[in-house]
């Protein structure tokens, strides 16, 4: 079964600074990878996804992520953080299991705080 | 299409009562997922449907939890004899069939058991 690890529970950055949120996954084959963002009391919004091909993927709100198979990582980056980016970020891995079953597994999340 | 819709958004119930939540997925989506999220944690998978078939339900937290999707459209999640530990956000998501597809989430139902 697949799993996702987000090593950083809470990160604080200054507005305008760069950001990198870490995500490591465990899965035997090539996974489908996602980053979601969640504002307090709200559902999850998809930021970006990786299925195959170019390992650097662009998402909404200026975010990007890079898939590194050798490191089993899918880190999220943004060159300049805005105060409105303060939220919780979740990395997820999707995988087809036996008998056509599909599993979408989430990490525990990284809470991002932005200092004005 | 307005996306995934969940009802109610908030539910306060007394311990021991039964509660039922509804999820309306994006209309063309075949898959529907239920997740539970407790404070400070990521979404925890509960169950999912492909059309009206419930393909995975072993992760339902106990036999007090059940889900249905009778006609392959909307779904309900029921919790019987609620306990304080059931207090959480219950999230519904939907997607197309296949591996290369993303799940779209609703706003969630916040359950508080008092």
XYZ file of C-alpha atoms in Angstrom:
230
model
C 0.000 0.000 0.000
C 1.133 3.509 -0.682
C 1.968 6.136 1.928
C 2.851 9.821 2.005
C 5.137 11.648 4.398
C 5.205 15.387 4.850
C 8.104 15.949 7.246
C 7.284 19.548 8.142
C 4.226 20.063 10.305
C 4.442 23.855 10.318
C 6.475 26.307 8.263
C 6.646 30.077 8.646
C 7.965 32.310 5.885
C 8.048 36.023 5.263
C 5.921 37.469 2.523
C 7.953 37.633 -0.668
C 10.283 34.820 0.363
C 10.540 31.568 -1.516
C 8.835 28.418 -0.316
C 9.463 24.696 -0.551
C 7.191 22.115 1.049
C 8.489 18.587 1.171
C 6.656 15.417 0.263
C 7.942 11.855 0.125
C 5.879 8.927 -1.020
C 6.121 5.188 -0.882
C 4.728 3.162 -3.760
C 6.089 0.336 -5.880
C 5.236 1.734 -9.292
C 4.984 5.214 -10.742
C 2.354 6.989 -8.696
C -0.033 9.748 -9.553
C 0.887 12.702 -7.365
C -1.108 15.685 -6.215
C -0.854 18.769 -4.060
C -3.979 20.205 -2.478
C -4.489 23.337 -0.389
C -7.045 23.791 2.370
C -8.111 27.024 4.026
C -9.594 26.810 7.541
C -12.999 25.153 7.602
C -12.978 24.550 3.869
C -12.601 21.638 1.499
C -9.475 20.845 -0.486
C -8.517 22.632 -3.681
C -6.216 21.009 -6.205
C -3.018 22.983 -6.836
C -1.330 20.670 -9.315
C -0.917 17.081 -10.388
C 1.663 14.765 -11.909
C 0.760 11.759 -13.988
C 3.735 11.280 -16.310
C 6.079 13.149 -18.627
C 7.809 16.364 -17.657
C 8.843 16.047 -14.037
C 8.358 19.762 -13.344
C 4.674 20.594 -13.250
C 3.037 23.974 -13.019
C -0.091 24.603 -11.013
C -2.413 27.371 -10.033
C -1.499 30.417 -7.943
C 2.125 30.338 -9.115
C 2.972 26.976 -7.539
C 5.117 24.310 -9.120
C 6.305 20.868 -8.067
C 9.077 18.573 -9.148
C 8.829 14.790 -9.254
C 12.099 13.062 -8.413
C 11.795 9.319 -8.783
C 15.231 8.618 -7.300
C 14.249 10.414 -4.102
C 10.580 9.387 -4.097
C 9.781 13.032 -3.664
C 7.308 15.544 -5.020
C 8.204 18.874 -3.408
C 6.049 21.948 -3.847
C 7.661 25.302 -4.539
C 6.743 28.930 -4.990
C 9.297 31.646 -5.731
C 7.530 34.449 -3.852
C 4.927 33.800 -1.186
C 1.885 36.045 -0.724
C 0.029 36.513 2.552
C -2.993 34.804 0.983
C -0.971 31.582 0.618
C -1.282 30.946 4.353
C -3.170 27.655 4.559
C -2.596 23.949 5.013
C -1.032 21.988 2.182
C -1.521 18.299 1.549
C 0.432 15.987 -0.691
C -1.412 12.941 -1.997
C -0.620 9.839 -4.001
C -3.092 7.983 -6.173
C -2.553 4.409 -7.194
C -4.463 1.722 -8.985
C -4.758 -1.361 -6.827
C -5.995 -4.816 -7.695
C -9.341 -5.446 -9.330
C -9.488 -1.882 -10.611
C -9.576 -0.367 -7.181
C -8.115 3.109 -6.823
C -6.616 4.536 -3.638
C -5.955 8.226 -2.979
C -3.815 8.605 0.133
C -2.928 11.883 1.829
C -0.074 13.043 3.976
C -0.725 14.717 7.318
C -0.232 18.162 5.879
C 2.032 21.170 6.337
C 0.600 24.328 7.798
C 2.024 27.449 6.192
C 2.106 30.733 8.063
C 3.142 33.939 6.287
C 4.672 36.882 8.118
C 3.779 40.249 6.557
C -21.709 22.549 -12.845
C -21.254 23.862 -9.328
C -18.821 21.223 -8.121
C -19.179 18.735 -5.303
C -21.892 19.674 -2.861
C -22.213 18.462 0.719
C -25.098 18.877 3.093
C -25.264 19.915 5.846
C -22.156 22.026 6.315
C -22.382 21.727 10.064
C -24.079 19.214 12.320
C -24.231 19.170 16.095
C -25.674 16.020 17.615
C -25.950 14.380 20.978
C -23.956 11.268 21.716
C -25.874 8.165 20.753
C -27.885 9.779 17.982
C -27.677 8.760 14.335
C -26.562 11.227 11.679
C -26.641 11.136 7.900
C -24.660 13.294 5.510
C -25.302 13.777 1.823
C -22.889 14.309 -1.032
C -23.761 15.325 -4.588
C -20.775 14.756 -6.888
C -19.948 16.474 -10.144
C -22.543 15.087 -12.503
C -20.317 13.208 -14.950
C -18.064 11.716 -12.280
C -18.293 7.975 -11.729
C -16.167 7.740 -8.603
C -17.171 9.117 -5.251
C -15.009 9.068 -2.126
C -15.610 9.699 1.553
C -12.848 10.903 3.864
C -12.682 11.878 7.504
C -10.397 14.646 8.694
C -9.653 15.343 12.343
C -7.962 18.482 13.577
C -4.369 18.762 12.449
C -4.496 15.620 10.341
C -4.753 14.823 6.680
C -7.873 13.322 5.160
C -8.318 9.696 6.129
C -9.899 7.464 3.508
C -13.156 5.787 4.510
C -14.763 4.314 1.418
C -15.383 4.840 -2.257
C -17.879 4.036 -4.983
C -17.519 3.455 -8.662
C -20.965 4.219 -10.009
C -23.289 2.478 -7.537
C -20.782 -0.211 -6.515
C -18.965 0.245 -3.240
C -15.502 -1.018 -4.185
C -13.721 -0.392 -0.919
C -15.263 -0.285 2.508
C -12.765 -2.034 4.713
C -11.491 1.316 5.942
C -14.802 2.345 7.411
C -13.974 3.021 11.018
C -16.465 0.665 12.582
C -19.724 -1.085 11.819
C -21.477 2.091 12.970
C -20.414 3.698 9.699
C -22.156 2.907 6.441
C -22.415 4.536 3.047
C -24.712 4.199 0.076
C -24.882 5.429 -3.464
C -28.150 3.904 -4.618
C -28.367 5.106 -8.188
C -24.782 6.003 -8.839
C -25.457 9.690 -8.307
C -25.578 11.200 -4.812
C -24.233 9.356 -1.792
C -25.026 9.279 1.905
C -22.785 8.515 4.845
C -24.493 7.412 8.030
C -23.031 7.162 11.492
C -25.120 5.287 14.009
C -24.896 5.729 17.770
C -22.482 8.619 17.485
C -19.593 8.954 19.910
C -17.557 12.003 20.833
C -14.636 10.563 18.899
C -16.685 10.837 15.725
C -16.389 14.615 15.854
C -14.515 15.545 12.691
C -14.835 17.000 9.221
C -16.312 14.548 6.737
C -15.197 15.226 3.196
C -16.649 13.946 -0.033
C -14.826 13.949 -3.359
C -15.579 12.786 -6.867
C -13.570 11.974 -9.953
C -13.714 10.308 -13.317
C -12.691 6.677 -13.634
C -9.037 5.912 -14.313
C -5.685 6.578 -12.740
C -4.955 9.864 -14.499
C -7.714 11.795 -12.906
C -7.938 14.236 -10.052
C -10.463 14.215 -7.257
C -12.560 17.299 -6.597
C -13.612 17.913 -3.024
C -16.694 19.373 -1.457
C -16.652 21.873 1.389
C -17.140 19.142 3.952
C -19.559 18.513 6.797
C -18.319 19.452 10.243
C -19.741 17.056 12.831
C -19.682 17.871 16.516
C -20.867 15.231 18.965
C -21.749 16.605 22.399
